Coordinates of C-alpha atoms in Angstrom, one line a residue:
X1 CA -100.7 117.5 -54.0
X2 CA -102.0 117.1 -57.4
X3 CA -103.4 120.2 -58.8
X4 CA -104.0 119.4 -62.3
X5 CA -107.8 120.2 -63.0
X6 CA -110.0 117.1 -63.1
X7 CA -111.0 115.8 -66.4
X8 CA -113.9 116.9 -68.1
X9 CA -115.7 113.7 -68.0
X10 CA -114.8 113.2 -64.0
X11 CA -116.5 116.9 -63.9
X12 CA -119.6 116.2 -65.5
X13 CA -119.9 113.0 -63.7
X14 CA -119.5 115.1 -60.3
X15 CA -122.0 117.8 -61.7
X16 CA -124.8 114.7 -62.2
X17 CA -124.8 113.3 -59.0
X18 CA -128.5 113.3 -59.1
X19 CA -128.6 111.1 -62.2
X20 CA -125.7 108.5 -61.3
X21 CA -128.6 105.7 -60.6
X22 CA -129.7 106.2 -64.2
X23 CA -126.3 106.2 -65.3
X24 CA -125.6 102.9 -63.3
X25 CA -128.9 101.5 -65.2
X26 CA -128.3 102.6 -68.5
X27 CA -124.7 101.0 -67.9
X28 CA -125.8 97.8 -67.1
X29 CA -128.4 97.7 -69.9
X30 CA -125.8 98.3 -72.4
X31 CA -123.5 95.9 -70.7
X32 CA -126.2 93.2 -71.2
X33 CA -127.3 94.3 -74.4
X34 CA -123.3 93.6 -75.6
X35 CA -123.6 90.1 -73.8
X36 CA -126.5 89.1 -75.8
X37 CA -124.9 90.8 -79.0
X38 CA -122.2 88.5 -78.8
X39 CA -123.9 85.0 -78.1
X40 CA -125.2 84.6 -81.7
X41 CA -121.5 84.0 -83.1
X42 CA -120.8 81.5 -80.4
X43 CA -124.2 79.8 -80.9
X44 CA -123.1 79.6 -84.7
X45 CA -120.1 77.7 -84.0
X46 CA -122.1 75.4 -81.4
X47 CA -124.5 74.8 -84.7
X48 CA -121.5 74.3 -87.0
X49 CA -119.9 71.6 -84.1
X50 CA -123.6 69.9 -84.0
X51 CA -123.6 69.4 -87.9
X52 CA -120.4 68.2 -88.1
X53 CA -119.9 66.0 -84.8
X54 CA -123.7 65.1 -84.4
X55 CA -123.6 62.7 -81.4
X56 CA -120.3 63.9 -80.2
X57 CA -120.7 67.4 -80.4
X58 CA -120.9 69.5 -77.5
X59 CA -124.5 69.8 -76.9
X60 CA -124.9 66.0 -76.9
X61 CA -122.1 66.0 -74.0
X62 CA -124.4 68.2 -72.0
X63 CA -127.5 65.9 -72.4
X64 CA -128.9 66.5 -75.8
X65 CA -128.6 63.4 -77.8
X66 CA -130.5 63.8 -80.6
X67 CA -128.8 66.1 -83.4
X68 CA -132.4 67.3 -84.3
X69 CA -133.4 67.9 -81.1
X70 CA -129.8 70.3 -80.9
X71 CA -130.5 72.3 -83.7
X72 CA -134.2 73.0 -82.1
X73 CA -132.6 73.9 -78.9
X74 CA -130.2 76.1 -80.8
X75 CA -133.5 77.3 -82.3
X76 CA -135.2 78.5 -79.5
X77 CA -132.1 79.7 -77.5
X78 CA -131.2 82.2 -80.6
X79 CA -134.9 83.3 -80.6
X80 CA -134.1 84.0 -76.6
X81 CA -131.1 85.7 -77.0
X82 CA -132.5 87.7 -80.0
X83 CA -135.0 88.9 -77.9
X84 CA -132.9 89.7 -74.9
X85 CA -130.7 91.4 -77.1
X86 CA -133.5 94.0 -78.6
X87 CA -135.0 94.2 -75.1
X88 CA -131.6 95.7 -73.6
X89 CA -131.2 97.7 -76.7
X90 CA -134.8 99.3 -76.2
X91 CA -133.8 100.2 -72.5
X92 CA -130.3 101.4 -73.1
X93 CA -131.2 103.8 -75.8
X94 CA -134.4 104.7 -73.4
X95 CA -132.1 105.5 -70.4
X96 CA -129.1 107.2 -72.4
X97 CA -131.2 109.7 -74.5
X98 CA -133.4 110.7 -71.4
X99 CA -130.4 111.1 -69.4
X100 CA -129.2 113.4 -71.8
X101 CA -132.4 115.3 -72.4
X102 CA -132.4 115.8 -68.4
X103 CA -128.9 116.4 -68.1
X104 CA -128.7 119.0 -71.1
X105 CA -131.7 121.1 -69.7
X106 CA -130.6 120.9 -66.1
X107 CA -126.7 122.3 -67.3
X108 CA -128.6 125.0 -69.3
X109 CA -130.6 126.1 -66.6
X110 CA -127.7 125.9 -64.1
X111 CA -125.3 127.9 -66.2
X112 CA -127.8 130.6 -67.2
X113 CA -128.6 131.2 -63.8
X114 CA -125.5 131.5 -62.9
X115 CA -124.5 133.7 -65.9
X116 CA -127.7 136.2 -64.5
X117 CA -125.8 136.3 -61.4
X118 CA -122.3 137.4 -62.8
X119 CA -121.4 141.1 -62.1
X120 CA -121.7 143.5 -65.6
X121 CA -117.8 143.9 -65.8
X122 CA -117.7 140.3 -66.7
X123 CA -120.5 140.9 -69.6
X124 CA -118.2 143.7 -70.7
X125 CA -115.1 141.6 -70.8
X126 CA -117.3 138.5 -72.7
X127 CA -118.6 138.5 -75.9
X128 CA -122.4 137.5 -76.1
X129 CA -122.2 135.5 -78.8
X130 CA -119.4 133.0 -77.5
X131 CA -121.8 133.1 -74.5
X132 CA -124.7 131.8 -76.4
X133 CA -122.3 129.5 -78.5
X134 CA -121.7 128.2 -74.8
X135 CA -125.1 128.1 -73.5
X136 CA -126.9 126.3 -77.2
X137 CA -124.1 124.5 -79.3
X138 CA -121.9 123.4 -76.4
X139 CA -124.4 122.1 -74.1
X140 CA -125.9 120.1 -77.7
X141 CA -122.6 118.6 -78.0
X142 CA -122.7 117.2 -74.8
X143 CA -126.0 115.9 -75.2
X144 CA -125.0 114.3 -78.5
X145 CA -122.2 112.7 -76.5
X146 CA -124.7 110.7 -74.1
X147 CA -127.3 110.0 -76.7
X148 CA -124.8 107.7 -78.6
X149 CA -121.1 108.0 -77.5
X150 CA -121.1 106.8 -74.0
X151 CA -122.8 103.5 -75.0
X152 CA -120.5 103.0 -77.9
X153 CA -117.2 103.7 -75.5
X154 CA -118.9 101.1 -72.9
X155 CA -119.9 98.4 -75.5
X156 CA -116.2 98.7 -77.3
X157 CA -114.9 98.1 -73.7
X158 CA -117.4 95.4 -72.4
X159 CA -117.0 93.5 -76.0
X160 CA -113.0 93.3 -75.8
X161 CA -113.5 91.6 -72.5
X162 CA -116.1 89.1 -73.3
X163 CA -114.3 88.2 -76.7
X164 CA -111.2 88.0 -75.0
X165 CA -112.5 85.5 -72.5
X166 CA -114.0 83.4 -74.9
X167 CA -110.6 83.2 -77.2
X168 CA -108.6 82.4 -74.2
X169 CA -111.3 79.6 -73.0
X170 CA -110.7 77.9 -76.4
X171 CA -107.1 78.3 -77.2
X172 CA -105.0 80.9 -75.2
X173 CA -102.0 80.8 -78.0
X174 CA -104.3 82.1 -80.6
X175 CA -105.9 84.5 -78.4
X176 CA -102.6 86.0 -77.8
X177 CA -101.9 86.5 -81.2
X178 CA -105.2 87.7 -82.5
X179 CA -105.5 90.0 -79.6
X180 CA -102.4 91.6 -80.4
X181 CA -103.3 94.8 -82.3
X182 CA -105.7 96.0 -79.8
X183 CA -103.4 97.4 -77.5
X184 CA -101.8 99.6 -80.6
X185 CA -105.5 100.4 -81.6
X186 CA -106.1 101.9 -78.2
X187 CA -102.9 103.5 -78.1
X188 CA -103.4 104.9 -81.4
X189 CA -106.9 106.1 -80.5
X190 CA -105.6 107.5 -77.4
X191 CA -102.7 109.5 -79.6
X192 CA -105.2 111.2 -82.0
X193 CA -107.3 112.2 -79.3
X194 CA -104.6 114.0 -77.4
X195 CA -103.8 115.6 -80.4
X196 CA -107.6 116.7 -81.3
X197 CA -108.2 117.9 -77.9
X198 CA -106.4 121.3 -78.3
X199 CA -107.8 121.5 -81.9
X200 CA -111.5 121.2 -80.8
X201 CA -111.0 123.8 -77.9
X202 CA -109.8 125.9 -81.0
X203 CA -112.6 125.4 -83.0
X204 CA -115.2 125.9 -80.4
X205 CA -114.0 129.4 -79.5
X206 CA -113.6 130.2 -83.3
X207 CA -117.2 129.0 -83.0
X208 CA -118.1 131.4 -80.5
X209 CA -116.7 134.3 -82.3
X210 CA -118.8 133.9 -85.3
X211 CA -121.7 133.5 -83.2
X212 CA -120.7 137.0 -81.7
X213 CA -120.5 138.5 -85.1
X214 CA -123.9 137.0 -86.2
X215 CA -125.7 137.9 -83.2
X216 CA -124.3 141.8 -83.2
X217 CA -125.2 142.3 -87.0
X218 CA -128.5 140.8 -86.7
X219 CA -129.5 143.1 -83.5
X220 CA -127.9 146.2 -85.5
X221 CA -129.6 144.9 -88.9
X222 CA -131.3 148.4 -89.2
X223 CA -128.1 150.3 -88.9
X224 CA -126.0 147.9 -91.3
X225 CA -128.9 148.7 -94.0
X226 CA -128.7 152.2 -93.5
X227 CA -125.5 152.5 -94.1
X228 CA -125.2 150.1 -96.9
X229 CA -122.9 148.1 -95.1
X230 CA -124.0 144.4 -96.3
X231 CA -121.3 144.0 -98.2
X232 CA -118.7 145.3 -95.3
X233 CA -120.6 143.0 -92.8
X234 CA -120.6 140.0 -94.8
X235 CA -116.9 140.3 -95.8
X236 CA -116.5 140.3 -91.6
X237 CA -119.0 137.0 -91.1
X238 CA -116.4 135.7 -93.9
X239 CA -113.4 136.2 -92.0
X240 CA -114.8 134.7 -88.9
X241 CA -116.4 131.8 -91.1
X242 CA -113.2 130.9 -92.5
X243 CA -111.4 130.8 -89.2
X244 CA -114.1 128.3 -88.0
X245 CA -113.5 126.6 -91.1
X246 CA -109.8 126.7 -90.7
X247 CA -110.0 125.0 -87.2
X248 CA -112.3 122.7 -88.0
X249 CA -110.2 121.6 -91.0
X250 CA -107.3 120.9 -88.9
X251 CA -109.1 118.9 -86.8
X252 CA -110.9 116.9 -89.5
X253 CA -107.2 116.0 -90.8
X254 CA -106.5 114.3 -88.1
X255 CA -109.9 112.6 -87.1
X256 CA -109.9 111.2 -90.6
X257 CA -106.4 109.6 -90.5
X258 CA -107.9 107.2 -87.2
X259 CA -109.8 104.9 -89.4
X260 CA -107.6 103.9 -91.7
X261 CA -104.7 103.5 -89.3
X262 CA -107.2 101.2 -87.0
X263 CA -108.7 99.3 -90.1
X264 CA -104.4 98.4 -90.9
X265 CA -104.3 97.1 -87.0
X266 CA -107.8 95.0 -87.5
X267 CA -106.4 93.4 -90.8
X268 CA -103.5 91.9 -89.0
X269 CA -105.8 90.4 -86.2
X270 CA -108.4 89.0 -88.7
X271 CA -105.4 87.4 -90.7
X272 CA -103.7 85.8 -87.6
X273 CA -107.1 84.2 -86.6
X274 CA -107.8 83.0 -90.2
X275 CA -104.3 81.8 -90.9
X276 CA -103.1 80.2 -87.4
X277 CA -106.4 79.2 -86.5
X278 CA -107.1 77.6 -90.0
X279 CA -104.1 75.5 -89.3
X280 CA -104.8 74.6 -85.8
X281 CA -108.3 73.1 -87.1
X282 CA -106.7 71.0 -90.0
X283 CA -104.3 69.6 -87.6
X284 CA -107.0 68.9 -85.1
X285 CA -105.7 71.2 -82.4
X286 CA -109.6 72.7 -82.0
X287 CA -112.6 71.7 -83.6
X288 CA -114.2 73.3 -86.7
X289 CA -117.3 74.6 -84.3
X290 CA -114.5 76.4 -82.3
X291 CA -112.4 77.7 -85.2
X292 CA -116.1 79.3 -86.6
X293 CA -116.5 80.6 -83.3
X294 CA -112.9 82.3 -83.2
X295 CA -113.5 83.8 -86.8
X296 CA -116.9 85.4 -86.2
X297 CA -115.7 86.9 -83.0
X298 CA -112.5 88.2 -84.3
X299 CA -114.8 90.0 -86.5
X300 CA -117.1 91.1 -83.6
X301 CA -114.2 92.1 -81.8
X302 CA -112.0 94.1 -83.8
X303 CA -114.3 95.8 -86.7
X304 CA -116.5 97.7 -84.3
X305 CA -113.2 99.4 -83.6
X306 CA -113.1 101.2 -86.8
X307 CA -116.0 103.1 -85.2
X308 CA -113.2 104.3 -82.6
X309 CA -112.8 107.0 -85.1
X310 CA -116.2 108.5 -84.7
X311 CA -116.1 107.8 -80.8
X312 CA -112.9 109.6 -80.7
X313 CA -114.3 112.7 -82.6
X314 CA -117.5 112.8 -80.8
X315 CA -115.8 112.3 -77.7
X316 CA -113.1 114.9 -78.2
X317 CA -115.8 117.5 -79.3
X318 CA -117.9 116.9 -76.2
X319 CA -115.2 117.2 -74.0
X320 CA -114.0 120.2 -75.3
X321 CA -117.7 121.4 -75.0
X322 CA -118.0 120.3 -71.5
X323 CA -114.9 122.0 -70.5
X324 CA -116.6 125.5 -71.6
X325 CA -119.8 124.8 -70.0
X326 CA -118.4 123.7 -67.0
X327 CA -115.7 126.5 -66.7
X328 CA -119.1 128.8 -67.4
X329 CA -120.6 127.3 -64.5
X330 CA -117.9 127.3 -62.1
X331 CA -117.2 131.0 -63.0
X332 CA -116.8 133.0 -59.4
X333 CA -119.5 135.5 -58.8
X334 CA -117.4 138.9 -57.9
X335 CA -120.5 140.4 -56.3
X336 CA -122.1 138.5 -53.8
X337 CA -126.5 138.2 -53.4
X338 CA -126.1 137.3 -49.8
X339 CA -126.5 139.8 -47.3
X340 CA -129.3 141.2 -44.7
X341 CA -133.0 140.9 -46.2
X342 CA -134.3 144.1 -46.7
X343 CA -138.4 145.1 -46.7
X344 CA -138.9 147.5 -49.4
X345 CA -141.8 148.7 -47.5
X346 CA -139.8 149.8 -45.0
X347 CA -137.2 151.9 -47.3
X348 CA -137.2 155.6 -46.8
X349 CA -135.0 156.3 -49.5
X350 CA -132.2 158.2 -48.0
X351 CA -128.8 158.0 -50.2
X352 CA -125.2 158.6 -49.4
X353 CA -122.0 158.7 -51.4
X354 CA -119.1 158.5 -49.2
X355 CA -115.8 159.1 -50.9
X356 CA -116.4 156.8 -53.8
X357 CA -114.1 155.9 -56.5
X358 CA -114.2 153.4 -59.4
X359 CA -112.1 152.9 -62.4
X360 CA -113.0 150.7 -65.3
X361 CA -110.4 147.8 -66.4
X362 CA -108.1 149.1 -68.7
X363 CA -109.2 152.5 -68.1
X364 CA -106.4 155.7 -67.3
X365 CA -108.9 157.6 -66.0
X366 CA -111.1 157.2 -62.9
X367 CA -114.9 157.1 -63.6
X368 CA -115.4 158.7 -60.6
X369 CA -113.1 160.3 -58.0
X370 CA -113.9 160.7 -54.2
X371 CA -117.3 161.5 -55.1
X372 CA -119.2 162.7 -51.6
X373 CA -122.9 162.8 -52.2
X374 CA -126.1 162.8 -49.7
X375 CA -129.6 162.7 -51.1
X376 CA -132.7 162.8 -48.6
X377 CA -135.4 160.6 -48.7
X378 CA -138.2 161.8 -51.3
X379 CA -135.9 164.2 -52.9
X380 CA -135.5 164.7 -56.6
X381 CA -131.8 164.9 -58.1
X382 CA -130.5 165.4 -61.2
X383 CA -127.2 164.4 -62.8
X384 CA -126.0 166.5 -65.5
X385 CA -122.7 166.9 -67.8
X386 CA -120.6 166.1 -70.6
X387 CA -120.5 162.5 -72.0
X388 CA -118.0 160.4 -69.8
X389 CA -118.4 162.5 -66.5
X390 CA -119.3 159.4 -64.6
X391 CA -123.3 160.1 -64.6
X392 CA -124.4 156.0 -65.7
X393 CA -121.4 154.8 -63.5
X394 CA -122.8 156.6 -60.5
X395 CA -126.1 154.7 -61.4
X396 CA -124.1 151.4 -61.9
X397 CA -122.9 151.4 -58.4
X398 CA -126.2 152.3 -56.8
X399 CA -127.8 149.5 -58.7
X400 CA -124.5 147.2 -57.7
X401 CA -123.5 146.1 -61.6
X402 CA -120.3 147.3 -59.9
X403 CA -118.6 147.6 -56.3
X404 CA -116.3 150.6 -55.9
X405 CA -112.7 150.1 -55.6
X406 CA -112.9 153.0 -52.8
X407 CA -115.7 154.3 -50.4
X408 CA -119.0 153.1 -49.5
X409 CA -123.0 153.8 -50.5
X410 CA -125.4 153.7 -48.1
X411 CA -129.3 153.4 -48.4
X412 CA -131.0 154.4 -45.3
X413 CA -127.5 154.2 -43.1
X414 CA -126.8 151.1 -44.2
X415 CA -123.9 149.9 -46.4
X416 CA -125.6 148.3 -49.8
X417 CA -122.8 145.7 -50.1
X418 CA -124.5 144.3 -46.8
X419 CA -127.8 144.2 -48.1
X420 CA -129.4 141.1 -50.1
X421 CA -129.0 142.2 -53.6
X422 CA -132.1 141.3 -55.1
X423 CA -134.3 143.0 -52.0
X424 CA -131.8 146.1 -53.0
X425 CA -132.8 145.9 -56.4
X426 CA -136.4 145.3 -55.6
X427 CA -136.5 148.8 -53.8
X428 CA -135.5 150.6 -57.1
X429 CA -137.3 151.2 -60.3
X430 CA -135.0 151.9 -63.5
X431 CA -135.9 153.4 -66.6
X432 CA -133.0 153.5 -68.8
X433 CA -132.2 155.0 -72.2
X434 CA -132.2 151.7 -74.1
X435 CA -135.2 150.3 -73.2
X436 CA -135.4 146.4 -73.1
X437 CA -138.7 144.8 -73.7
X438 CA -139.1 141.0 -73.7
X439 CA -140.7 139.1 -76.4
X440 CA -143.9 139.3 -74.8
X441 CA -147.4 140.8 -74.3
X442 CA -147.6 144.5 -73.8
X443 CA -149.3 143.4 -70.5
X444 CA -146.3 141.0 -69.6
X445 CA -143.7 143.8 -70.4
X446 CA -145.8 146.3 -68.0
X447 CA -145.5 143.6 -65.3
X448 CA -142.1 142.5 -66.0
X449 CA -141.1 141.3 -62.7
X450 CA -144.0 141.2 -60.9
X451 CA -146.1 138.4 -63.1
X452 CA -148.8 137.7 -60.5
X453 CA -150.4 141.3 -61.6
X454 CA -153.9 142.0 -61.8
X455 CA -155.0 143.5 -65.3
X456 CA -156.6 146.2 -63.6
X457 CA -153.3 147.4 -62.1
X458 CA -151.5 146.9 -65.4
X459 CA -153.9 149.3 -67.2
X460 CA -153.9 151.8 -64.5
X461 CA -149.9 151.8 -64.6
X462 CA -150.1 152.4 -68.7
X463 CA -152.7 155.3 -68.3
X464 CA -150.2 157.0 -65.8
X465 CA -147.4 156.8 -68.3
X466 CA -149.9 158.1 -71.0
X467 CA -149.6 154.5 -72.9
X468 CA -152.7 153.4 -72.7
X469 CA -154.2 155.2 -75.8
X470 CA -151.7 153.3 -77.9
X471 CA -152.0 150.5 -76.7
X472 CA -155.8 150.6 -76.8
X473 CA -155.0 150.9 -80.9
X474 CA -152.8 147.9 -81.2
X475 CA -154.2 144.9 -83.0
X476 CA -154.8 142.7 -79.8
X477 CA -154.4 145.6 -77.1
X478 CA -152.6 144.7 -74.0
X479 CA -152.0 141.0 -75.4
X480 CA -150.2 142.3 -78.5
X481 CA -147.0 140.9 -78.9
X482 CA -144.0 143.4 -78.8
X483 CA -141.7 141.2 -80.8
X484 CA -137.6 140.9 -80.1
X485 CA -136.9 143.7 -78.3
X486 CA -139.8 145.5 -78.9
X487 CA -138.9 146.0 -82.7
X488 CA -143.0 146.2 -83.2
X489 CA -143.0 149.4 -81.3
X490 CA -141.7 153.0 -82.0
X491 CA -139.0 154.4 -79.5
X492 CA -141.3 156.5 -77.9
X493 CA -143.8 153.9 -77.4
X494 CA -141.2 151.5 -75.8
X495 CA -140.2 153.9 -73.9
X496 CA -143.7 154.7 -72.4
X497 CA -143.9 151.2 -71.5
X498 CA -140.6 151.2 -69.6
X499 CA -142.0 154.2 -67.7
X500 CA -145.8 152.1 -66.9
X501 CA -143.3 148.9 -65.7
X502 CA -141.5 151.3 -63.3
X503 CA -145.1 152.9 -62.1
X504 CA -146.4 149.5 -61.3
X505 CA -143.5 148.4 -59.2
X506 CA -143.9 151.8 -57.3
X507 CA -140.5 151.5 -56.0
X508 CA -139.2 154.1 -53.2
X509 CA -136.2 155.0 -55.2
X510 CA -136.7 155.6 -59.1
X511 CA -133.8 155.9 -61.2
X512 CA -134.4 157.6 -64.6
X513 CA -131.0 157.4 -67.3
X514 CA -131.8 159.6 -70.2
X515 CA -135.5 158.3 -70.2
X516 CA -136.6 161.1 -73.0
X517 CA -133.5 161.4 -74.8
X518 CA -134.5 159.4 -77.6
X519 CA -137.9 160.8 -78.2
X520 CA -140.1 163.4 -79.8
X521 CA -141.2 166.3 -78.4
X522 CA -144.6 165.2 -78.3
X523 CA -143.8 162.2 -76.4
X524 CA -141.4 163.7 -74.5
X525 CA -143.9 166.0 -73.0
X526 CA -146.2 163.1 -72.2
X527 CA -143.7 161.2 -70.3
X528 CA -142.4 164.4 -68.7
X529 CA -146.0 164.8 -67.4
X530 CA -146.0 161.2 -66.4
X531 CA -142.2 161.9 -64.7
X532 CA -144.0 164.7 -62.7
X533 CA -146.3 162.9 -61.0
X534 CA -143.9 159.6 -60.8
X535 CA -141.3 161.5 -58.7
X536 CA -143.6 162.6 -56.1
X537 CA -142.9 161.2 -52.6
X538 CA -140.1 159.1 -53.6
X539 CA -136.3 159.8 -54.1
X540 CA -135.7 160.1 -57.6
X541 CA -132.1 160.2 -59.5
X542 CA -132.2 161.6 -63.0
X543 CA -129.6 161.3 -65.6
X544 CA -130.3 163.9 -68.4
X545 CA -129.0 165.6 -71.4
X546 CA -131.7 167.9 -72.2
X547 CA -131.5 170.2 -69.2
X548 CA -135.2 171.3 -69.8
X549 CA -136.5 168.0 -68.4
X550 CA -134.7 168.6 -64.9
X551 CA -135.7 172.5 -64.2
X552 CA -137.6 171.3 -61.1
X553 CA -135.3 169.1 -59.4
X554 CA -134.6 169.8 -55.9
X555 CA -130.9 169.7 -56.6
X556 CA -129.1 169.4 -59.8
X557 CA -125.4 168.3 -59.5
X558 CA -122.9 168.6 -62.6
X559 CA -120.2 166.2 -63.0
X560 CA -116.9 166.5 -64.9
X561 CA -114.5 163.7 -65.3
X562 CA -115.8 161.5 -62.3
X563 CA -116.5 164.8 -60.0
X564 CA -119.1 167.1 -58.8
X565 CA -118.2 170.6 -59.6
X566 CA -121.5 172.5 -59.4
X567 CA -124.4 171.5 -57.6
X568 CA -127.9 173.8 -56.8
X569 CA -131.2 174.4 -58.1
X570 CA -131.7 175.6 -61.8
X571 CA -132.2 179.2 -60.9
X572 CA -129.3 179.2 -58.9
X573 CA -126.6 177.5 -60.9
X574 CA -127.8 180.2 -63.8
X575 CA -127.0 182.6 -61.8
X576 CA -123.6 181.3 -60.7
X577 CA -123.0 181.7 -64.6
X578 CA -120.6 178.4 -64.6
X579 CA -120.8 174.9 -66.3
X580 CA -124.4 174.5 -66.1
X581 CA -125.3 178.2 -67.4
X582 CA -123.0 177.5 -70.2
X583 CA -124.7 174.1 -71.2
X584 CA -128.1 175.7 -70.6
X585 CA -127.2 178.5 -73.2
X586 CA -125.9 176.2 -75.7
X587 CA -128.8 174.2 -75.4
X588 CA -131.4 177.0 -75.5
X589 CA -129.2 178.8 -78.4
X590 CA -129.5 175.7 -80.2
X591 CA -133.1 175.4 -80.3
X592 CA -133.7 179.1 -81.0
X593 CA -131.3 178.5 -84.2
X594 CA -133.2 175.6 -85.3
X595 CA -136.5 177.9 -84.8
X596 CA -135.2 180.8 -86.9

């Protein structure tokens, strides 16, 4: 059985099943346009035959005896041919371009939807800039090929068949000689194409790496400026751009050689027709009109093949891009979205971690090791400890950003791996340390994921998060655009909007991952007041470095190296005088020193 992967063009054709009728229509229009495009050369030969032979011309033999009527008939026929050619050129342009736009849109949306469903481990392995390159430039490259390249390839193939047919109908001996260069031209084009393929693939990879660097630097421009690292980062970009330029230059060296090679082959074919056909006409073996047709058709057949260079270049670039796009689209999902439906209203919020272990790829030490934990419904539980202890990993497993390699996590007694993933996440409200805000209005960000929410509910959530006051002072209030990633707002303002978003969602389970770590004392106090109201009646998991924010939790767990080393209330842990008490003394001592 052949296990070789399908050709990118075949994979694209399989993907675009719904557009096959459009592909067929566009192809028919391209073929008909080429048919009418070749006819004027034949009509020129017939006109020469009329002028030379008059009453003995080809048209006279088909019933038009008067030479003047013959010329008039040719003029009318020429007008019809040109109109038909123009009509089908319009139709194939319309069909191919609309097909390119529709397929581009579908491919981008399908790829993006698929990417959104991939597990977080995939995003950790792949660079965002490379992903953006695939979703933008690679899909645009495919669109450019369908816009013009597909029609060019079809017309070169059809034109070769049609002209060959005319040649053999007029004189088979000359046809064999005139068409002799074509196999060499096609072989040369494919030979160059095979050498261009890996070079264009390398070029697309370099483009993705460059896009990653640009995206990373622009997202961190404040840090770049603060550390006066502009020259350092510019050098990084220069290295990436140089690599891309080098990969491109290597492909250009090969693609630029195609046209000169093809032109030499064309010269051979045209010279054969001019000389051998001329001798045949002088010897009376073919008519002057036939000789004219052969000369013109040789030009029409061979000269467009100089465009094989551009066509091969565009085709190979597109195939490399299509391979990357469809490869992304067919990336397997390691975490399935399927499962048993879960009604959020029925969720009580009881959680159980049973002997859970998890390791990140490439890490020697497990992030969580045989962790067993029960959290009662409605209970507020805090997780504290040093960096790398496993706190955030525990939350990622609960949200199923990853699945544990060992053990099971249950919600109300059901394994979360058996639940529909989106239903599971709808039951949880997540407030992260690094708040994500969409490039939209304040109201749209609060109602993120609940877009049909009435404005009154949005305002009520903002008031509960103590965000209404600062929102009211914004230029357009709740309709103010927050900018990319909320850059027009302060860190504390972004965090309050994230909290308002969780309040509006009203989930049975609340997850707070360092929700107050990056704000000032006044904002922290405001957020803490909101949190105190928000956690009532729901299961709440709080990750915190500031121990003062979790003093009133029902239970505090201290994690070190993926294991729970202490558990208890704030007062109980202080009395134990262990790890938690040492952290508490360290933090309160730092504060006392700062105030002194």
